[in-house]
Amino acid sequence: MPRDSLITSESDIDVGLELAGDEDEFSSHPEEHERERHRGKRREGDREKKKRGHGKRRKASRSREREEEVQARPDKRERERRRRAKSDRETGGRQRDEEGKAKIKSGKVAKTKKNITNEKTKKQEEEEESEDRNAKGKKKHGSAKKEEKQEDGGRHREKEKTKEVKKKKHKKVVETSSEQETSEQEDNGEEDNEEKEVRPESLTPEELERLKEAVDDRKKLIQVLRGKPWPMKKKLVTLRESQQFVEKYEGALGKGKGRKLYVYKVMMTKKWMKFQRDFENFRTACIPWEMKIKEIESHFGSSVASYFIFLRWMYGINMILFGLTFGLVMVPEALMGRPYGSIPRKTVPRAEEASAMDFAVLWDFGGYAQYSVLFYGYYNNQRAIGWLKFRMPLSYFLVGVGTVAYSYMVVIRTMARNANESGVGDDNSFNFSWKVFTSWDYLIGNPETADNKFASITTSFKEAILEEQESCKDDNIHLTRFLRVLANFLVLCCLAGSGYLIYFVVRRSQKFALDGLENHTWWERNEVNMVMSLLGMFCPMLFDVISALENYHPRVALQWQLGRIFALFLGNLYTFIIALMDEINLKREEENIVKFNITTWEASFYNGTVSENSTGLPFTVQPADVPRGPCWETMVGQEFVRLIISDTMTTYITLLIGDFLRAVFVRFLNHCWCWDLEAGFPSYSEFDVSGNVLGLIFNQGMIWMGAFYAPCLPALNVLRLHVSMYLQCWAVMCCNVPQERVFKASGSNNFYMAMLLVILFLSTLPAIYTIVTIPPSFDCGPFSGKKRMFDVIQETLESDFPAWFSKVFSYASNPGLVLPFILLMILAIYYLQSTSKSYKEANVELKKKLQTQNEENKKKNKRAALKAQMDLEEARKAAEQQQNNKASLQDQEADVEENHGSSQSLSHGKNGRNPPPHVRDQELPATRAPVPRTYHHGNHGTPGHLPGFPRQSEHRMYRVPSLQRH
Amino acid sequence: MISLYLQDCTYFTRKEILRLFYRYRDLAPQLVPLDYTNHPDVKLPYELIGSMPELKDNPFRQRIAEVFSEDGEGNMTLDDFLDMFSVLSEMAPRDLKAYYAFKIYDFNNDDFICKSDLEKTLNKLTRNELTEDEVRMVCEKVIDEADLDNDGRLSLEDFQHMIVRAPEFLR
């Protein structure tokens, strides 16, 4: 068997299956060499022989043994043959050893080697030939060849051999599909077996199929390996084995001419997999702030970390929104649009020019900031700009729609995924079990948090026990109900008050605005934003105090709290929007007046200069001097930007004062204060998850609302989120303490998402309303001069697309087609809804069924256990009759009874008085031989078996005492 | 090199594996070699493993170490160490976690969670702050709830059936 004599270290070259990056890993795999070996056998001879090494051979032989295990075939005949082959191999191995020694020692190896290999090849040929002979009776042919070969020299011989092998293969291919054939192939012993499997031409389709399946199985195994609950060592061994297997036989699966292609394909899949893995590595490396969040997680538990994960998610979304607006709107306009100062809408008006660069004005986003790409008004209504013919108005419109659509998509998709993940829970049947097994937060790595967690677990257990013991207290319930109603009433009062306050403030500010902002103080100018921020800051605290009345479970309390703050913010936001609408209407009236004025102004202008120039506007007028309308879109955008800025500022300032300064104060004044500041009143602050999440959500809502009128908003928001990520991470680590009642937050994630969705809907509503119903300003923005903003679509359809397209579109958009389509959609939604409802019902039904079945099982088990006990009793009696020496037995019995009774006190109830016979049986094997058998019979005869566990459980029931005993 | 294999066996990326390796090594730099190409047979004693911040405050740290170590006494090789973190990581599926959770709560290694296991679990969770009566009651309740085949203790199937329905289990 010259298998090893033909192992080559260079054989790697001619296959090229290895991955470039992992050479040392893979090239040391024995199986590769094995595979190569076979090819090498056929193709390359002497050159490689010189290079083989000791170690490789050893590896190969080891791997051969492994393969033996791997490819155990059920065929008996084959096994027999393999045995034969083994003995062959042994002799071969001996030879190999000798050969190896010879190689190492002698300097002029070549000749001896040749001789040895000569012998080996001869042997192999003989074997193969003889088998051929047996099968087909072609002895002469084979022997002739053999003789030929013997006469030949080394290299010639090798070539001959390869030829011959090919011939043989050919023969076999000709005679394929006979059973005899396959068995014959296999009986060439192990090595030949392998050889054959690498030679796909010689395999029958069946075998190929089987091999393919095996390889696929292995591949699957490799994929799911990480999910196997095995110790690491076993995993590693299995992985290596199956990798080897796959490597080895993958090559065998290609057929004939397609072989090269197959090898290529395998290679490409490997490369692809490696690429995927690298990409995965890269991607996880790209997730920002992972370590920060993990650290926070370990300090504060998962609820605080969930806020930061949410923040990061938000950041991602805003990045994309920012990319859209920045890349498709702002940059093209800045690069290709008309420059600043070219037309009136792009210049600061003369009246404002003096103060346009003042910081106070810029901070308010007036002056130069107002007349820049940051706001709607700056954009020109030129249909195509620059050398790219970029359709600016269209792009502006589509980006506005696209951001909203994208946000909807992302939020809904995330919600659906979350629902899938945690959709099963929600029944209370495992209350205590869950408390016991899942209450620990495995992410906690901070002693203080751990202490709090221990305390909260203990109290939750006590609460649950109390609840269990006295399921309802009458006198208490009235009180709590009253308190809860009172609390809700108070909260409603707060909400109404804050709503009125905002409305009042907005009205007042409008009055101020009409008077002219310059006459008022800073406070009066920023009243609206400040009041809104302050309300957002203090009302939640108030709610917190109120919710102390209600005495809810912390998670329920959190949801109530969230709901209330949500209502507060929403109310505030909508008052703000309504006020804005009022302002828009005011501006539009103003606009009409301005329009009229402009026409008169133009007319007067014409009248003055008509003698000189009669066509168009005179060139002498500076764009800054042209009177213009009040551009309500820019005003709306400015309002939102200001709101965001003031909101951000208040958040940061609260953070610094409320958390940082408080912490500093408590920390450093503690030793010179009259009471313990750390434990007493001010103490350190806790991280307020709900408030922060809501702040984030509302912030996002404002972004969605205002992004259409101020394309800079997503950019601002990205900046804000980025800063607050670092700031809050730092603040939470340095000046907050873990929550007293630490609880996990995974369940409430979808709650946040639902709120986000509601906010998304509510914030897109006014934006869409304004876009659809209010005509755009006549002299600013990309849609100026159109009746409605969405007319830009119509325009594009008419002028940029071929005529037939707009025709088709007009057909498609006529009500006769649209209405049925909408109807169809409603029907589909209704259908899906009803099916999901029925699924839900079926689910509930199944749950019920399962429960009843469980109970029935319990009952039946009890009955079966009783019956078995009776049988046992009888058996025991019988045994006792046979038994003579009772005295020695009695103490044993007492012993056993104790054990038995304790182990099955629940299932057997009071009936634990029977000693399990086979325990005794093990102690007194000689005399008690028949007893267990009768017991087993009785056991199998019990009628109460249910499919599934009963039988098993009975066995277990009786096995345990013996286990405990020994 | 090694990480390539380990990537298939764990839920970690190459970088994470390396990071874990350095964590492992930092526990005892004098014991663990930097070069792992020859698979040196190094074990870290439980005292070191249990003092990691990830486990330090976990009431079940000893059980976790015991379950994941090959010798069952909490002394871990690098492989065991990686295995542990792989199962505890976010990426591991529920079933796998349930299996190992069962093993962790099965204090006496008899493949069932019986009453004594439950008592131990409870006492660890609450630091012995419940009275005996309370503990007993909770144990009875748990077995009553989750024991499907009514043999007075929880088998792996019972446990999985119960735990995969828990809303909080995944974390």
Tab-separated table of N, CA and C in Angstrom, chain A residues 34-121:
chain	number	residue	atom	x	y	z
A	34	GLU	N	-4.348	13.423	2.682
A	34	GLU	CA	-4.905	12.194	2.164
A	34	GLU	C	-5.535	12.418	0.809
A	35	ARG	N	-6.235	13.517	0.761
A	35	ARG	CA	-6.873	13.784	-0.522
A	35	ARG	C	-5.832	13.991	-1.605
A	36	GLU	N	-4.852	14.776	-1.201
A	36	GLU	CA	-3.826	15.068	-2.190
A	36	GLU	C	-3.128	13.803	-2.621
A	37	ARG	N	-2.962	12.975	-1.636
A	37	ARG	CA	-2.199	11.787	-1.900
A	37	ARG	C	-2.718	11.062	-3.126
A	38	HIS	N	-4.023	10.982	-3.150
A	38	HIS	CA	-4.578	10.189	-4.247
A	38	HIS	C	-4.305	10.814	-5.579
A	39	ARG	N	-4.414	12.107	-5.579
A	39	ARG	CA	-4.134	12.735	-6.845
A	39	ARG	C	-2.665	12.625	-7.185
A	40	GLY	N	-1.911	12.854	-6.135
A	40	GLY	CA	-0.474	12.766	-6.341
A	40	GLY	C	-0.099	11.413	-6.885
A	41	LYS	N	-0.782	10.438	-6.421
A	41	LYS	CA	-0.506	9.085	-6.855
A	41	LYS	C	-0.618	8.994	-8.359
A	42	ARG	N	-1.627	9.652	-8.804
A	42	ARG	CA	-1.860	9.526	-10.226
A	42	ARG	C	-0.944	10.431	-11.037
A	43	ARG	N	-0.668	11.558	-10.494
A	43	ARG	CA	-0.016	12.543	-11.347
A	43	ARG	C	1.483	12.621	-11.127
A	44	GLU	N	1.826	12.850	-9.891
A	44	GLU	CA	3.224	13.150	-9.675
A	44	GLU	C	3.901	12.068	-8.875
A	45	GLY	N	5.077	11.850	-9.212
A	45	GLY	CA	5.745	10.721	-8.578
A	45	GLY	C	6.985	11.088	-7.827
A	46	ASP	N	8.076	10.864	-8.453
A	46	ASP	CA	9.358	10.834	-7.745
A	46	ASP	C	9.695	12.146	-7.072
A	47	ARG	N	9.492	13.198	-7.787
A	47	ARG	CA	9.887	14.497	-7.264
A	47	ARG	C	9.333	14.689	-5.859
A	48	GLU	N	8.124	14.327	-5.737
A	48	GLU	CA	7.486	14.568	-4.460
A	48	GLU	C	7.931	13.577	-3.419
A	49	LYS	N	8.206	12.439	-3.894
A	49	LYS	CA	8.612	11.412	-2.936
A	49	LYS	C	9.796	11.869	-2.112
A	50	LYS	N	10.663	12.594	-2.745
A	50	LYS	CA	11.847	13.026	-2.027
A	50	LYS	C	11.503	13.936	-0.864
A	51	LYS	N	10.397	14.524	-0.963
A	51	LYS	CA	10.120	15.573	0.011
A	51	LYS	C	9.228	15.137	1.160
A	52	ARG	N	8.810	13.935	1.113
A	52	ARG	CA	7.859	13.603	2.185
A	52	ARG	C	8.600	13.468	3.504
A	53	GLY	N	7.911	13.711	4.558
A	53	GLY	CA	8.554	13.695	5.869
A	53	GLY	C	7.930	12.667	6.787
A	54	HIS	N	8.611	12.479	7.852
A	54	HIS	CA	8.144	11.505	8.814
A	54	HIS	C	6.809	11.892	9.433
A	55	GLY	N	6.830	13.097	9.920
A	55	GLY	CA	5.655	13.561	10.684
A	55	GLY	C	4.392	13.481	9.872
A	56	LYS	N	4.498	13.841	8.646
A	56	LYS	CA	3.306	13.843	7.825
A	56	LYS	C	2.704	12.468	7.764
A	57	ARG	N	3.612	11.524	7.608
A	57	ARG	CA	3.104	10.175	7.488
A	57	ARG	C	2.387	9.747	8.762
A	58	ARG	N	3.020	10.123	9.847
A	58	ARG	CA	2.388	9.737	11.099
A	58	ARG	C	0.978	10.335	11.167
A	59	LYS	N	0.922	11.589	10.846
A	59	LYS	CA	-0.382	12.248	10.876
A	59	LYS	C	-1.377	11.517	10.008
A	60	ALA	N	-0.870	11.184	8.849
A	60	ALA	CA	-1.771	10.556	7.897
A	60	ALA	C	-2.304	9.248	8.442
A	61	SER	N	-1.429	8.491	9.053
A	61	SER	CA	-1.905	7.200	9.545
A	61	SER	C	-2.917	7.414	10.654
A	62	ARG	N	-2.654	8.425	11.465
A	62	ARG	CA	-3.620	8.728	12.516
A	62	ARG	C	-4.971	9.051	11.900
A	63	SER	N	-4.890	9.898	10.927
A	63	SER	CA	-6.145	10.335	10.321
A	63	SER	C	-6.851	9.163	9.658
A	64	ARG	N	-6.037	8.229	9.170
A	64	ARG	CA	-6.672	7.089	8.530
A	64	ARG	C	-7.532	6.342	9.537
A	65	GLU	N	-6.969	6.231	10.736
A	65	GLU	CA	-7.740	5.537	11.755
A	65	GLU	C	-9.040	6.268	12.042
A	66	ARG	N	-8.904	7.561	12.069
A	66	ARG	CA	-10.114	8.321	12.350
A	66	ARG	C	-11.140	8.097	11.247
A	67	GLU	N	-10.627	8.091	10.064
A	67	GLU	CA	-11.564	7.923	8.973
A	67	GLU	C	-12.289	6.605	9.041
A	68	GLU	N	-11.555	5.646	9.533
A	68	GLU	CA	-12.210	4.362	9.670
A	68	GLU	C	-13.479	4.507	10.485
A	69	GLU	N	-13.355	5.254	11.559
A	69	GLU	CA	-14.544	5.460	12.369
A	69	GLU	C	-15.600	6.188	11.576
A	70	VAL	N	-15.099	7.182	10.860
A	70	VAL	CA	-16.042	8.058	10.202
A	70	VAL	C	-16.888	7.317	9.176
A	71	GLN	N	-16.228	6.508	8.401
A	71	GLN	CA	-17.006	5.934	7.298
A	71	GLN	C	-17.391	4.490	7.529
A	72	ALA	N	-17.905	4.253	8.693
A	72	ALA	CA	-18.398	2.903	8.950
A	72	ALA	C	-19.583	2.633	8.042
A	73	ARG	N	-19.510	1.569	7.331
A	73	ARG	CA	-20.615	1.232	6.441
A	73	ARG	C	-21.303	-0.002	6.966
A	74	PRO	N	-22.580	-0.004	6.734
A	74	PRO	CA	-23.336	-1.104	7.310
A	74	PRO	C	-23.070	-2.436	6.600
A	75	ASP	N	-22.549	-2.365	5.477
A	75	ASP	CA	-22.425	-3.587	4.700
A	75	ASP	C	-21.524	-4.604	5.386
A	76	LYS	N	-22.032	-5.793	5.519
A	76	LYS	CA	-21.251	-6.804	6.220
A	76	LYS	C	-20.056	-7.258	5.379
A	77	ARG	N	-20.377	-7.461	4.175
A	77	ARG	CA	-19.345	-7.952	3.285
A	77	ARG	C	-18.158	-7.013	3.296
A	78	GLU	N	-18.548	-5.817	3.217
A	78	GLU	CA	-17.520	-4.790	3.147
A	78	GLU	C	-16.659	-4.837	4.386
A	79	ARG	N	-17.329	-5.026	5.525
A	79	ARG	CA	-16.568	-5.041	6.763
A	79	ARG	C	-15.543	-6.167	6.743
A	80	GLU	N	-16.013	-7.270	6.260
A	80	GLU	CA	-15.108	-8.412	6.166
A	80	GLU	C	-13.890	-8.041	5.352
A	81	ARG	N	-14.208	-7.427	4.256
A	81	ARG	CA	-13.109	-7.077	3.351
A	81	ARG	C	-12.178	-6.085	4.004
A	82	ARG	N	-12.785	-5.257	4.748
A	82	ARG	CA	-11.950	-4.247	5.369
A	82	ARG	C	-10.989	-4.912	6.343
A	83	ARG	N	-11.506	-5.901	7.024
A	83	ARG	CA	-10.622	-6.604	7.942
A	83	ARG	C	-9.400	-7.128	7.181
A	84	ARG	N	-9.732	-7.687	6.072
A	84	ARG	CA	-8.641	-8.191	5.253
A	84	ARG	C	-7.655	-7.063	4.923
A	85	ALA	N	-8.274	-5.977	4.542
A	85	ALA	CA	-7.466	-4.836	4.135
A	85	ALA	C	-6.603	-4.352	5.279
A	86	LYS	N	-7.142	-4.427	6.457
A	86	LYS	CA	-6.402	-3.964	7.610
A	86	LYS	C	-5.100	-4.721	7.750
A	87	SER	N	-5.241	-6.005	7.648
A	87	SER	CA	-4.023	-6.798	7.800
A	87	SER	C	-3.023	-6.404	6.722
A	88	ASP	N	-3.565	-6.190	5.551
A	88	ASP	CA	-2.699	-5.722	4.470
A	88	ASP	C	-1.978	-4.459	4.874
A	89	ARG	N	-2.786	-3.598	5.420
A	89	ARG	CA	-2.245	-2.307	5.766
A	89	ARG	C	-1.150	-2.438	6.801
A	90	GLU	N	-1.366	-3.349	7.710
A	90	GLU	CA	-0.349	-3.500	8.734
A	90	GLU	C	1.005	-3.806	8.122
A	91	THR	N	0.960	-4.731	7.228
A	91	THR	CA	2.238	-5.030	6.581
A	91	THR	C	2.766	-3.804	5.875
A	92	GLY	N	1.838	-3.099	5.271
A	92	GLY	CA	2.230	-1.879	4.574
A	92	GLY	C	2.886	-0.909	5.527
A	93	GLY	N	2.275	-0.800	6.714
A	93	GLY	CA	2.804	0.123	7.694
A	93	GLY	C	4.235	-0.238	8.062
A	94	ARG	N	4.431	-1.541	8.241
A	94	ARG	CA	5.789	-1.964	8.577
A	94	ARG	C	6.771	-1.516	7.489
A	95	GLN	N	6.338	-1.803	6.331
A	95	GLN	CA	7.183	-1.402	5.204
A	95	GLN	C	7.479	0.072	5.253
A	96	ARG	N	6.423	0.797	5.532
A	96	ARG	CA	6.560	2.231	5.547
A	96	ARG	C	7.603	2.645	6.569
A	97	ASP	N	7.522	2.027	7.723
A	97	ASP	CA	8.488	2.377	8.762
A	97	ASP	C	9.907	2.178	8.257
A	98	GLU	N	10.096	1.003	7.728
A	98	GLU	CA	11.431	0.715	7.212
A	98	GLU	C	11.850	1.774	6.209
A	99	GLU	N	10.897	2.012	5.382
A	99	GLU	CA	11.171	2.958	4.312
A	99	GLU	C	11.597	4.299	4.866
A	100	GLY	N	10.822	4.714	5.880
A	100	GLY	CA	11.117	6.011	6.469
A	100	GLY	C	12.539	6.057	6.999
A	101	LYS	N	12.891	5.008	7.744
A	101	LYS	CA	14.238	4.975	8.300
A	101	LYS	C	15.275	5.094	7.191
A	102	ALA	N	15.016	4.292	6.220
A	102	ALA	CA	15.967	4.273	5.117
A	102	ALA	C	16.134	5.663	4.539
A	103	LYS	N	15.017	6.301	4.389
A	103	LYS	CA	15.053	7.617	3.785
A	103	LYS	C	15.889	8.571	4.603
A	104	ILE	N	15.649	8.511	5.911
A	104	ILE	CA	16.332	9.472	6.766
A	104	ILE	C	17.831	9.218	6.754
A	105	LYS	N	18.173	7.959	6.830
A	105	LYS	CA	19.593	7.638	6.979
A	105	LYS	C	20.377	7.859	5.693
A	106	SER	N	19.921	7.227	4.698
A	106	SER	CA	20.757	7.199	3.501
A	106	SER	C	20.745	8.528	2.764
A	107	GLY	N	21.899	8.861	2.256
A	107	GLY	CA	21.994	10.097	1.503
A	107	GLY	C	21.526	9.907	0.072
A	108	LYS	N	21.834	8.793	-0.466
A	108	LYS	CA	21.430	8.542	-1.856
A	108	LYS	C	20.156	7.719	-1.882
A	109	VAL	N	19.179	8.359	-1.360
A	109	VAL	CA	17.936	7.662	-1.105
A	109	VAL	C	17.262	7.146	-2.348
A	110	ALA	N	17.408	7.931	-3.356
A	110	ALA	CA	16.517	7.760	-4.492
A	110	ALA	C	16.285	6.319	-4.887
A	111	LYS	N	17.419	5.602	-4.976
A	111	LYS	CA	17.252	4.261	-5.505
A	111	LYS	C	16.422	3.375	-4.596
A	112	THR	N	16.843	3.365	-3.318
A	112	THR	CA	16.112	2.483	-2.405
A	112	THR	C	14.643	2.839	-2.389
A	113	LYS	N	14.437	4.115	-2.358
A	113	LYS	CA	13.045	4.550	-2.331
A	113	LYS	C	12.298	3.969	-3.503
A	114	LYS	N	12.932	4.115	-4.611
A	114	LYS	CA	12.283	3.609	-5.804
A	114	LYS	C	11.968	2.142	-5.662
A	115	ASN	N	12.951	1.468	-5.132
A	115	ASN	CA	12.718	0.034	-4.961
A	115	ASN	C	11.514	-0.226	-4.085
A	116	ILE	N	11.558	0.469	-2.975
A	116	ILE	CA	10.468	0.214	-2.038
A	116	ILE	C	9.130	0.527	-2.655
A	117	THR	N	9.101	1.699	-3.235
A	117	THR	CA	7.820	2.060	-3.838
A	117	THR	C	7.461	1.097	-4.938
A	118	ASN	N	8.484	0.690	-5.592
A	118	ASN	CA	8.264	-0.304	-6.615
A	118	ASN	C	7.497	-1.476	-6.039
A	119	GLU	N	8.073	-1.987	-4.988
A	119	GLU	CA	7.420	-3.120	-4.344
A	119	GLU	C	5.985	-2.806	-3.998
A	120	LYS	N	5.870	-1.647	-3.400
A	120	LYS	CA	4.523	-1.310	-2.925
A	120	LYS	C	3.530	-1.236	-4.064
A	121	THR	N	3.943	-0.495	-5.055
A	121	THR	CA	3.014	-0.364	-6.178
A	121	THR	C	2.685	-1.719	-6.749
